[in-house]
Short mmCIF file of C-alpha atoms in Angstrom, two decimals:
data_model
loop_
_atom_site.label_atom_id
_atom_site.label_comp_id
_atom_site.label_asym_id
_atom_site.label_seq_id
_atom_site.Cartn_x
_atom_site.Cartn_y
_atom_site.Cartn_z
CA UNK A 1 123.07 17.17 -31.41
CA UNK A 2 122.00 20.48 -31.49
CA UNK A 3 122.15 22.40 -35.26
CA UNK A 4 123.61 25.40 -33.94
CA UNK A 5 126.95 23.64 -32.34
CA UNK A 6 129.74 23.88 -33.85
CA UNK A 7 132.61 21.62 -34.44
CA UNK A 8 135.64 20.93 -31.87
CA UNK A 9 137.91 23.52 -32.03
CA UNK A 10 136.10 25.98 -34.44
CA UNK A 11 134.25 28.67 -32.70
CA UNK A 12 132.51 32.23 -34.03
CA UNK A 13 134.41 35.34 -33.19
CA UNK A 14 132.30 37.81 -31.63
CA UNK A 15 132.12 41.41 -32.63
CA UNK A 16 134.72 42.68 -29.67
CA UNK A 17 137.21 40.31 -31.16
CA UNK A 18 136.21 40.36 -34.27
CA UNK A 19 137.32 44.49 -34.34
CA UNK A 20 140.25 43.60 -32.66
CA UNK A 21 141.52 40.92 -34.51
CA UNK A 22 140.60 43.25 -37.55
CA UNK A 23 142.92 46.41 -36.25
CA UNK A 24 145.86 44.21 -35.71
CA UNK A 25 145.37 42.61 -39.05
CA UNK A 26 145.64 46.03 -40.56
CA UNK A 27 148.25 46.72 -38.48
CA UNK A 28 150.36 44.00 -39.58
CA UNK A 29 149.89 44.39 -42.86
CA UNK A 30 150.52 47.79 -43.17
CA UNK A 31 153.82 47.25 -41.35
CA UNK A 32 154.65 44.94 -44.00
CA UNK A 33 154.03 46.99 -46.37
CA UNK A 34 156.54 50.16 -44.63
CA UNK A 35 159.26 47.23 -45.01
CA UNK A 36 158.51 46.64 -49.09
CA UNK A 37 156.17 43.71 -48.94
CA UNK A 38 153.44 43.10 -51.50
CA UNK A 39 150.23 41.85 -50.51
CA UNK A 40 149.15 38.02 -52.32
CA UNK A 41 145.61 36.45 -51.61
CA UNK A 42 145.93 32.86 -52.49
CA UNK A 43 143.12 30.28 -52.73
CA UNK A 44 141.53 28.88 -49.73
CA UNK A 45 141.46 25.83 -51.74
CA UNK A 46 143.86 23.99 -54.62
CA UNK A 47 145.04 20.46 -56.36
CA UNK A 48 146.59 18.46 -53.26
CA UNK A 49 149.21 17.78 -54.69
CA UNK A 50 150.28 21.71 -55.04
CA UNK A 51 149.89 22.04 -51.37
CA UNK A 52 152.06 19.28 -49.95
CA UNK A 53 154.20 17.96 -52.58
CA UNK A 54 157.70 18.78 -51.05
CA UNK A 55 156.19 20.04 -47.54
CA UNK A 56 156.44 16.70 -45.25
CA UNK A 57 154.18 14.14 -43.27
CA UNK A 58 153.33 16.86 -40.25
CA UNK A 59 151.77 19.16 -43.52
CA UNK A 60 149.89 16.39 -44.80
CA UNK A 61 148.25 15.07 -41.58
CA UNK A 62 146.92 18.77 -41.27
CA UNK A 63 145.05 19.01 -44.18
CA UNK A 64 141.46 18.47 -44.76
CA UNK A 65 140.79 16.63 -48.37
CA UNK A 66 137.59 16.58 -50.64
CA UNK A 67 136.68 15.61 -54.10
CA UNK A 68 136.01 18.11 -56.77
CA UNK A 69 133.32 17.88 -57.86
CA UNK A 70 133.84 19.30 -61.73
CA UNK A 71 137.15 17.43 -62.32
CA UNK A 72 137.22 14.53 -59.87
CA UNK A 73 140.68 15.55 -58.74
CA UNK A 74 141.58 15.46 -54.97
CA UNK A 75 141.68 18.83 -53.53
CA UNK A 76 143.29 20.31 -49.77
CA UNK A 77 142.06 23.17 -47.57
CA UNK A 78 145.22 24.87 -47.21
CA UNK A 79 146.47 24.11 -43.70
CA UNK A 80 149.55 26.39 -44.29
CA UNK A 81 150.27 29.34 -46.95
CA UNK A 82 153.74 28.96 -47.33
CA UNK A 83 153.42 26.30 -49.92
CA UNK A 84 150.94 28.66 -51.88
CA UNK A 85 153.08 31.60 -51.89
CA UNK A 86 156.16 29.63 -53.45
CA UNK A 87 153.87 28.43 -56.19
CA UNK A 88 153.05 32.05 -56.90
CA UNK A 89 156.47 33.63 -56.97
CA UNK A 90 157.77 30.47 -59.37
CA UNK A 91 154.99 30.42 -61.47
CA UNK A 92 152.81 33.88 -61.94
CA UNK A 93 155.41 36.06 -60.51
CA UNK A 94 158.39 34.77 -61.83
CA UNK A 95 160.93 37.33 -61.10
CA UNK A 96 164.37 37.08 -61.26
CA UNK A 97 165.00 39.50 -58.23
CA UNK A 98 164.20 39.40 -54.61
CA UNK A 99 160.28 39.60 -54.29
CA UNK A 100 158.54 39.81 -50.67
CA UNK A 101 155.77 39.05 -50.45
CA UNK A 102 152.65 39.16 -47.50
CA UNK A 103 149.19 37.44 -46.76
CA UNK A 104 146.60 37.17 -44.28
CA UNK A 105 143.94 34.50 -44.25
CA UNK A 106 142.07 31.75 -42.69
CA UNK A 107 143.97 28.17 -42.70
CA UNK A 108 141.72 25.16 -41.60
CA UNK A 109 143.85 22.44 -39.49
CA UNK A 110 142.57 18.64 -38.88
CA UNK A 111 143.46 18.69 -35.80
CA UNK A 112 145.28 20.77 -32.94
CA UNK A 113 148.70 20.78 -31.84
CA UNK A 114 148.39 22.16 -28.10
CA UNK A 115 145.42 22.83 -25.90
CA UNK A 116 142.62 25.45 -26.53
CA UNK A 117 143.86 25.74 -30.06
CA UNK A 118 142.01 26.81 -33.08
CA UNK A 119 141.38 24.71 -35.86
CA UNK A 120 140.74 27.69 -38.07
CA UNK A 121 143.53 30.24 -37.24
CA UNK A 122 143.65 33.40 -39.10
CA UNK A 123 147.38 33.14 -40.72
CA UNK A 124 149.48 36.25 -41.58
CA UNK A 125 153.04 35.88 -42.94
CA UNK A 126 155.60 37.78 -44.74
CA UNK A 127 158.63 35.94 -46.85
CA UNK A 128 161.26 36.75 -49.13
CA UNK A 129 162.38 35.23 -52.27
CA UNK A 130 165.14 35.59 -54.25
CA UNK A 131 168.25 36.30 -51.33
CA UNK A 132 170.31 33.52 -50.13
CA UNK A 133 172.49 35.77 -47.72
CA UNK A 134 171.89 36.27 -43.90
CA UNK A 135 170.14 39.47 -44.56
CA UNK A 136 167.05 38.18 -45.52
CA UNK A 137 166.65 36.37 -42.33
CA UNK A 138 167.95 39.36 -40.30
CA UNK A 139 165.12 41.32 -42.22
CA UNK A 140 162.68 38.75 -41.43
CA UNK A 141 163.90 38.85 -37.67
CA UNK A 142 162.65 42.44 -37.82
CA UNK A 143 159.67 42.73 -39.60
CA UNK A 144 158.59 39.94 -37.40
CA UNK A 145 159.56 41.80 -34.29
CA UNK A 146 158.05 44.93 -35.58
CA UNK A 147 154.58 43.54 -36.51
CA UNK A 148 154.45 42.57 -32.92
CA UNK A 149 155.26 45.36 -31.75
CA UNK A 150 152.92 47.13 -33.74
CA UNK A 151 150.09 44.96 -31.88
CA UNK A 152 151.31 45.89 -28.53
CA UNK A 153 153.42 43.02 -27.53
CA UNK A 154 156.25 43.87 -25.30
CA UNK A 155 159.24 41.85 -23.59
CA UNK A 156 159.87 39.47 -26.54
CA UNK A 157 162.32 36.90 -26.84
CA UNK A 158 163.72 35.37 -29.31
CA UNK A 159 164.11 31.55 -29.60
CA UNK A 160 166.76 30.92 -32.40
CA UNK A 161 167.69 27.28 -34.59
CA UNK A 162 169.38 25.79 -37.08
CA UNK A 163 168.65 22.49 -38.77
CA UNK A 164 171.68 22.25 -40.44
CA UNK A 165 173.59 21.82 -36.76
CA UNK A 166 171.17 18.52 -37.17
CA UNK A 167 172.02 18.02 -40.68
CA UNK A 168 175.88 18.49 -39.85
CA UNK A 169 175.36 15.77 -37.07
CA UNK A 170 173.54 13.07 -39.06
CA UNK A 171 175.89 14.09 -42.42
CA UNK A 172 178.11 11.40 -42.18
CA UNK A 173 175.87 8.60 -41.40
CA UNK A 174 173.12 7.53 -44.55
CA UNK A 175 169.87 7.22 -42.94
CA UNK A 176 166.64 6.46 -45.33
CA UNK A 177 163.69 9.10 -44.94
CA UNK A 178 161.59 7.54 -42.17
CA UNK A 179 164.83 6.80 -39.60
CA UNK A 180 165.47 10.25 -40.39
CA UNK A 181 161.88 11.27 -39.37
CA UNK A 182 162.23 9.04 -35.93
CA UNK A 183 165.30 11.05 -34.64
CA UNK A 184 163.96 14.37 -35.71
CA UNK A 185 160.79 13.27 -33.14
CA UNK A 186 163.12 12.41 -30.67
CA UNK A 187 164.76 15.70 -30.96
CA UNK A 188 161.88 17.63 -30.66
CA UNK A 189 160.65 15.71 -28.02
CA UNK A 190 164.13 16.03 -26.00
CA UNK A 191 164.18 11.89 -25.63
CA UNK A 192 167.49 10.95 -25.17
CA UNK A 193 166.73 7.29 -24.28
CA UNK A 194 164.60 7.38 -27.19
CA UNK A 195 167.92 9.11 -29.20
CA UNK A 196 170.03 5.49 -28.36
CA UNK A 197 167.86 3.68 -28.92
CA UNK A 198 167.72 4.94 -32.28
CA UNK A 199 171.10 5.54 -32.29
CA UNK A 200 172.10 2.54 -30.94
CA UNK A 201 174.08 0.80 -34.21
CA UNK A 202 175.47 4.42 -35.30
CA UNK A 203 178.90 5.93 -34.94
CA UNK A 204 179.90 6.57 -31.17
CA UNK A 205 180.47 10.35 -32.19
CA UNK A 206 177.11 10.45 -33.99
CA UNK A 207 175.52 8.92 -31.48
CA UNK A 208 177.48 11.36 -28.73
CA UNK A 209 176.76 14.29 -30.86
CA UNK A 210 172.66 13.07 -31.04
CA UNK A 211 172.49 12.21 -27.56
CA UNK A 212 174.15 15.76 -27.18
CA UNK A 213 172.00 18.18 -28.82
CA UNK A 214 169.15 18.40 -26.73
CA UNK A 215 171.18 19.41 -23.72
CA UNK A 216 172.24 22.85 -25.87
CA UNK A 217 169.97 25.02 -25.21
CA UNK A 218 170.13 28.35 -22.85
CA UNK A 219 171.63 31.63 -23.78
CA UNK A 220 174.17 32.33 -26.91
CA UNK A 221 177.23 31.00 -24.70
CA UNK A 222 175.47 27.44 -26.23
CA UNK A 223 177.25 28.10 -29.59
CA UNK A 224 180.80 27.97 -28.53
CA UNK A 225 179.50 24.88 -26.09
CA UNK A 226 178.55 23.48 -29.49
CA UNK A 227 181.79 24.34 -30.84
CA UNK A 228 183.67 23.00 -28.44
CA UNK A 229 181.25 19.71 -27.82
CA UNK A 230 179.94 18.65 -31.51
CA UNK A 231 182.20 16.89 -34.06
CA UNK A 232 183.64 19.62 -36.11
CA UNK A 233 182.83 20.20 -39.51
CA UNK A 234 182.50 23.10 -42.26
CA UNK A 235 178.41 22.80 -42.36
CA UNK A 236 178.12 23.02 -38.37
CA UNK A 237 180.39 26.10 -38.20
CA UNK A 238 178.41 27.54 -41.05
CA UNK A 239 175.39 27.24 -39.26
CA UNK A 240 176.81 28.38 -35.71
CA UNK A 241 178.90 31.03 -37.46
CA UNK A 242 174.94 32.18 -38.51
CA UNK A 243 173.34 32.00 -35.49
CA UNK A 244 176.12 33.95 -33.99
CA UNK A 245 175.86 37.07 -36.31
CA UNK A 246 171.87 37.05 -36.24
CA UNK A 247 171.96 36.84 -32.49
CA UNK A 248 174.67 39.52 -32.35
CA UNK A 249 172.32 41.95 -34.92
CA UNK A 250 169.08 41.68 -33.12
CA UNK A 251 169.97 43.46 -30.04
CA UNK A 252 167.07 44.48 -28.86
CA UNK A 253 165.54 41.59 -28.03
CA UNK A 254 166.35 38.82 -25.37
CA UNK A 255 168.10 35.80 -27.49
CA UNK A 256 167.74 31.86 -26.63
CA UNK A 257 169.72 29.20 -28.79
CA UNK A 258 167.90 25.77 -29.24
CA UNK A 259 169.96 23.69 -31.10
CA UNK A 260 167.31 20.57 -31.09
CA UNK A 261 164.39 22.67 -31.87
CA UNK A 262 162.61 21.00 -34.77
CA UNK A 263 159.38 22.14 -34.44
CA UNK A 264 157.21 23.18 -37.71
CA UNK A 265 156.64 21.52 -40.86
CA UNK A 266 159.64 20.07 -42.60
CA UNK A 267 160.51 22.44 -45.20
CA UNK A 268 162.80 24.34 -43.32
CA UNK A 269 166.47 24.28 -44.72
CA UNK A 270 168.08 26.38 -42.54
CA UNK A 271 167.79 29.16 -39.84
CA UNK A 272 164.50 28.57 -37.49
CA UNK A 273 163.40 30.67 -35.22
CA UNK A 274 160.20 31.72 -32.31
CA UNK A 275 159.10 34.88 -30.79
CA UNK A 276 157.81 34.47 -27.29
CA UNK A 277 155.76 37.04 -25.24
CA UNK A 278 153.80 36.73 -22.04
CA UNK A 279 149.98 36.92 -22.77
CA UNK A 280 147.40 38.87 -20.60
CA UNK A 281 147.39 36.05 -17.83
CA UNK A 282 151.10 36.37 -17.58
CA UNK A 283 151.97 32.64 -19.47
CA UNK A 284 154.78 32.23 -21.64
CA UNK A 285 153.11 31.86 -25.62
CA UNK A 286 154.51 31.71 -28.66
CA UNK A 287 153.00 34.28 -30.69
CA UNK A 288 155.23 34.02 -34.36
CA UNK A 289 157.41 31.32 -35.98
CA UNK A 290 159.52 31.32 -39.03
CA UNK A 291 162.67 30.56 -40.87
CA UNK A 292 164.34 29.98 -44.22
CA UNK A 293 163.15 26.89 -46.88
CA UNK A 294 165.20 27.08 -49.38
CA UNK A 295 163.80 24.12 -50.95
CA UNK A 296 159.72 24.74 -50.69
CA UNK A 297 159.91 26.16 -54.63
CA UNK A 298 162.15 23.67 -56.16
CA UNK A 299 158.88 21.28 -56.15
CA UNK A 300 157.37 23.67 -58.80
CA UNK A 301 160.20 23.85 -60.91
CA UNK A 302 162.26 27.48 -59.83
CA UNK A 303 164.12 26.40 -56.61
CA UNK A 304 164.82 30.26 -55.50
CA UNK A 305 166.24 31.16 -51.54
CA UNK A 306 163.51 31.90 -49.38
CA UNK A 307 162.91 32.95 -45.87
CA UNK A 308 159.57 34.38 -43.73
CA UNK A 309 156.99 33.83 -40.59
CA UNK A 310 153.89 33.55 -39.75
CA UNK A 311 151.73 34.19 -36.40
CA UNK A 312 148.14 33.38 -35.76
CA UNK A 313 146.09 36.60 -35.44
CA UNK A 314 143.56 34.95 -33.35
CA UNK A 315 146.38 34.22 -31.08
CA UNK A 316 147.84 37.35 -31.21
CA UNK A 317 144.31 38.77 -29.73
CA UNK A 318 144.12 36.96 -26.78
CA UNK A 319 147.63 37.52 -25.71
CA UNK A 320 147.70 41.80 -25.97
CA UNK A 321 145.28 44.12 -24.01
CA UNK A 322 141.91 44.88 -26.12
CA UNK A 323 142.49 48.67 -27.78
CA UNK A 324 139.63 51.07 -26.92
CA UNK A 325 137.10 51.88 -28.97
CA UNK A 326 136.87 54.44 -31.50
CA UNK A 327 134.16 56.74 -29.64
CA UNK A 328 130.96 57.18 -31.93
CA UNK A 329 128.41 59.48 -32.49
CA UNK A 330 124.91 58.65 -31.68
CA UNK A 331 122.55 59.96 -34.46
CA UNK A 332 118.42 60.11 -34.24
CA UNK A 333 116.50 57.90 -36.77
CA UNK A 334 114.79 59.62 -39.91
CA UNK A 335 113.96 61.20 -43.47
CA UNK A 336 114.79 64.64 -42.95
CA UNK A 337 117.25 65.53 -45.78
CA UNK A 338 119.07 68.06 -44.00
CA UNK A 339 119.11 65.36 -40.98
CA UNK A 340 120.94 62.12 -43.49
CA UNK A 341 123.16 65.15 -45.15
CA UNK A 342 124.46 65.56 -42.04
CA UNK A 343 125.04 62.19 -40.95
CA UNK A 344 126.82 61.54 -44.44
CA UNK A 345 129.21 64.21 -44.09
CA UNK A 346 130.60 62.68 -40.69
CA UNK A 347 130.67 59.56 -42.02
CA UNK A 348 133.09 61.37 -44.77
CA UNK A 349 134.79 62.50 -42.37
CA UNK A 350 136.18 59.40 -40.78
CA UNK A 351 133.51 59.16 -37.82
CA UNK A 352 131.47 56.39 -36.75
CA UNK A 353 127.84 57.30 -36.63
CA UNK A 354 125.19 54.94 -34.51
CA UNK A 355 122.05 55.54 -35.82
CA UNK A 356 119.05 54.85 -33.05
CA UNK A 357 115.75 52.94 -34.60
CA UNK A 358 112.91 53.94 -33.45
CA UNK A 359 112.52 52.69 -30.30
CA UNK A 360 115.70 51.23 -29.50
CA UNK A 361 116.80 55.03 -28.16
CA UNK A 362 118.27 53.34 -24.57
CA UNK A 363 119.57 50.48 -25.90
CA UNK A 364 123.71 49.66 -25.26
CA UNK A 365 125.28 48.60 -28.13
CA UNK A 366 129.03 47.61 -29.45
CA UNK A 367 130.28 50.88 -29.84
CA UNK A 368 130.49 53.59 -27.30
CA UNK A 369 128.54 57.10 -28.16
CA UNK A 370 130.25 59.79 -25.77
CA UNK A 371 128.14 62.28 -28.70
CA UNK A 372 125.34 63.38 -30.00
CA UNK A 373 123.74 64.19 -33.17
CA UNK A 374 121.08 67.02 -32.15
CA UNK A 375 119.25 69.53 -34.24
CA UNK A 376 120.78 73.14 -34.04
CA UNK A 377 118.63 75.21 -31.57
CA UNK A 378 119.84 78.44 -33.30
CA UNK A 379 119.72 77.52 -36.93
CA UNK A 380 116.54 75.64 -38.17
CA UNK A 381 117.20 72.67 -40.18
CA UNK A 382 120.81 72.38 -39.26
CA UNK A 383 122.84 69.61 -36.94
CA UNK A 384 125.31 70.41 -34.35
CA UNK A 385 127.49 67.49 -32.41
CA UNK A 386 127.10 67.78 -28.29
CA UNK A 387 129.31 66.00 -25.94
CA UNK A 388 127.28 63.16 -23.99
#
């Protein structure tokens, strides 16, 4: 095999995507910050057990593991940052109010989950800690439709769950951790033979309510099919009662229910939810996913409400329209001082200056000149900009 190929599903970014993905990365993160949130850069790399103790099997089959080498302990890539940002608001943050938090970084993945994936996505996420009430995850909601926006997405909608509806269903029933596991599959795989099957030695209106759930999907008339469908309880009206007021509150947005939707990694407690946009070809993609975890600190010892999403960035490029470029200034090669003086001072000034070596005058490069760095004809030893 040749040296130079990489591995499958890990590719270079070039330097037209490479500026791109960097503008919308500043983009998002400077929205983030407009809404309050403080930027966190957490290891690339940390004790396994930190990353997925509490997180689930779906976490765990994600991560790459290696050996230190100066302690012998097992260490993880991080294949998700969630984890990582609850350790730091429990244990080096630690404070007793609300606390959001941002971060944007690479996340290395085993293997992929759909076709043409990465295995190295470029992860940005925002969460809050610290607020229990349904105006974190309306705030979340928004920041997560703004940062899109902010990118250039348009015609979102807005895919919303809950996995206490699930919860509620399975509450009166004790089911060990791997049957559990098995049904949540079959939910998120829509199987209702699979569902009896599984189901088969349950209650009839557990197993009615299971067989149930993936059919209740569609618009927000799904809730009150719910209600009037579902065994009732206190914990599934709690749950539809929140779906309800978030859908209501995020008007302007199209709004899907999915009441089987378990997709993600386990440590979701509570509302879930998906952005969806059409990408330059015109296909449906999901471009940012999120929810509240209520539980993901309790692992390191401060179990505190928390809610947030994350997108890919590298995503996110290939499903908005490339920005222009910045036009640049095309400079001539040399020592004169009055010459560099000049090209420093527009380079001060905010303006990308293309200096041509020496004979590479003609040459096309990434950034387009439509100027000119020329000598002054009228005043010797000064430098005047021309339009191309």
């Amino acid at each position: 095999m040749s040296a130079w190929v990489l591995p499958d599903h890990i590719a270079d970014v070039l330097p037209s995507e490479a500026r791109h993905i960097e503008e919308l990365r500043r983009g998002l993160l400077d929205t983030a910050r407009g809404y309050g949130y403080e930027l966190v850069m957490p290891p690339l790399l940390e004790h396994l057990e930190s990353l997925l103790t509490g997180t689930g099997e779906a976490l765990d089959l994600q991560t790459f593991k290696l050996v230190d080498q100066l302690s012998g302990r097992t260490l993880g890539l991080r294949a998700d940052s969630t984890p990582q940002v609850a350790r730091i608001d429990a244990h080096l943050l630690n404070r007793q109010g609300v606390a959001r938090l941002s971060y944007c970084g690479p996340v290395v993945h085993t293997r992929i989950d759909r076709p043409l994936a990465s295995r190295e996505p470029l992860q940005f996420g925002a969460e809050i800690y610290g607020h229990a009430g349904l105006e974190a995850d309306l705030e979340t909601l928004e920041l997560a439709q703004a940062c899109l926006r902010s990118a250039g997405v348009t015609g979102l909608l807005l895919d919303l769950a809950d996995v206490r509806v699930i919860d509620a269903v399975l509450a009166p029933v004790p089911l060990d951790g791997h049957r559990t596991a098995q049904i949540h599959a079959a939910l998120a795989a829509k199987d209702v033979a699979e569902l009896r099957a599984l189901a088969a030695d349950l209650p009839e209106r557990v197993r009615n309510d299971l067989c149930a759930l993936p059919r209740l999907f569609g618009g927000v008339a799904v809730l009150e099919e719910a209600r009037r469908g579902l065994s009732p309880s206190p914990a599934l009206h709690v749950a539809l009662d929140s779906l309800a007021w978030l859908a209501a509150h995020t008007p302007d947005v199209e709004v899907s229910i999915d009441l089987a939707d378990l997709r993600g990694y386990a440590y979701y407690t509570g509302m879930r939810f998906a952005l969806f946009a059409r990408d330059v070809r015109g296909e449906p993609a999901e471009l940012a996913r999120g929810g509240r975890y209520d539980e993901v600190g309790a692992v390191f010892g401060r179990k505190r409400p928390a809610v947030g999403f994350s997108l890919d960035l590298k995503e996110l490029v290939s499903a908005v329209a490339p920005r222009p470029l910045v036009a640049a200034i095309r400079a001539p090669w040399g020592m004169d001082a009055s010459l560099r003086e000049a090209i420093a001072r527009l380079r001060g000034e905010g303006h990308t200056v293309v200096c041509a070596l020496p004979g590479h005058e003609h040459e096309v490069d990434e950034f387009r000149c439509d100027r000119e760095l020329v000598s002054d004809p009228v005043h010797a030893g000064a430098w005047t900009v021309k339009t191309l």
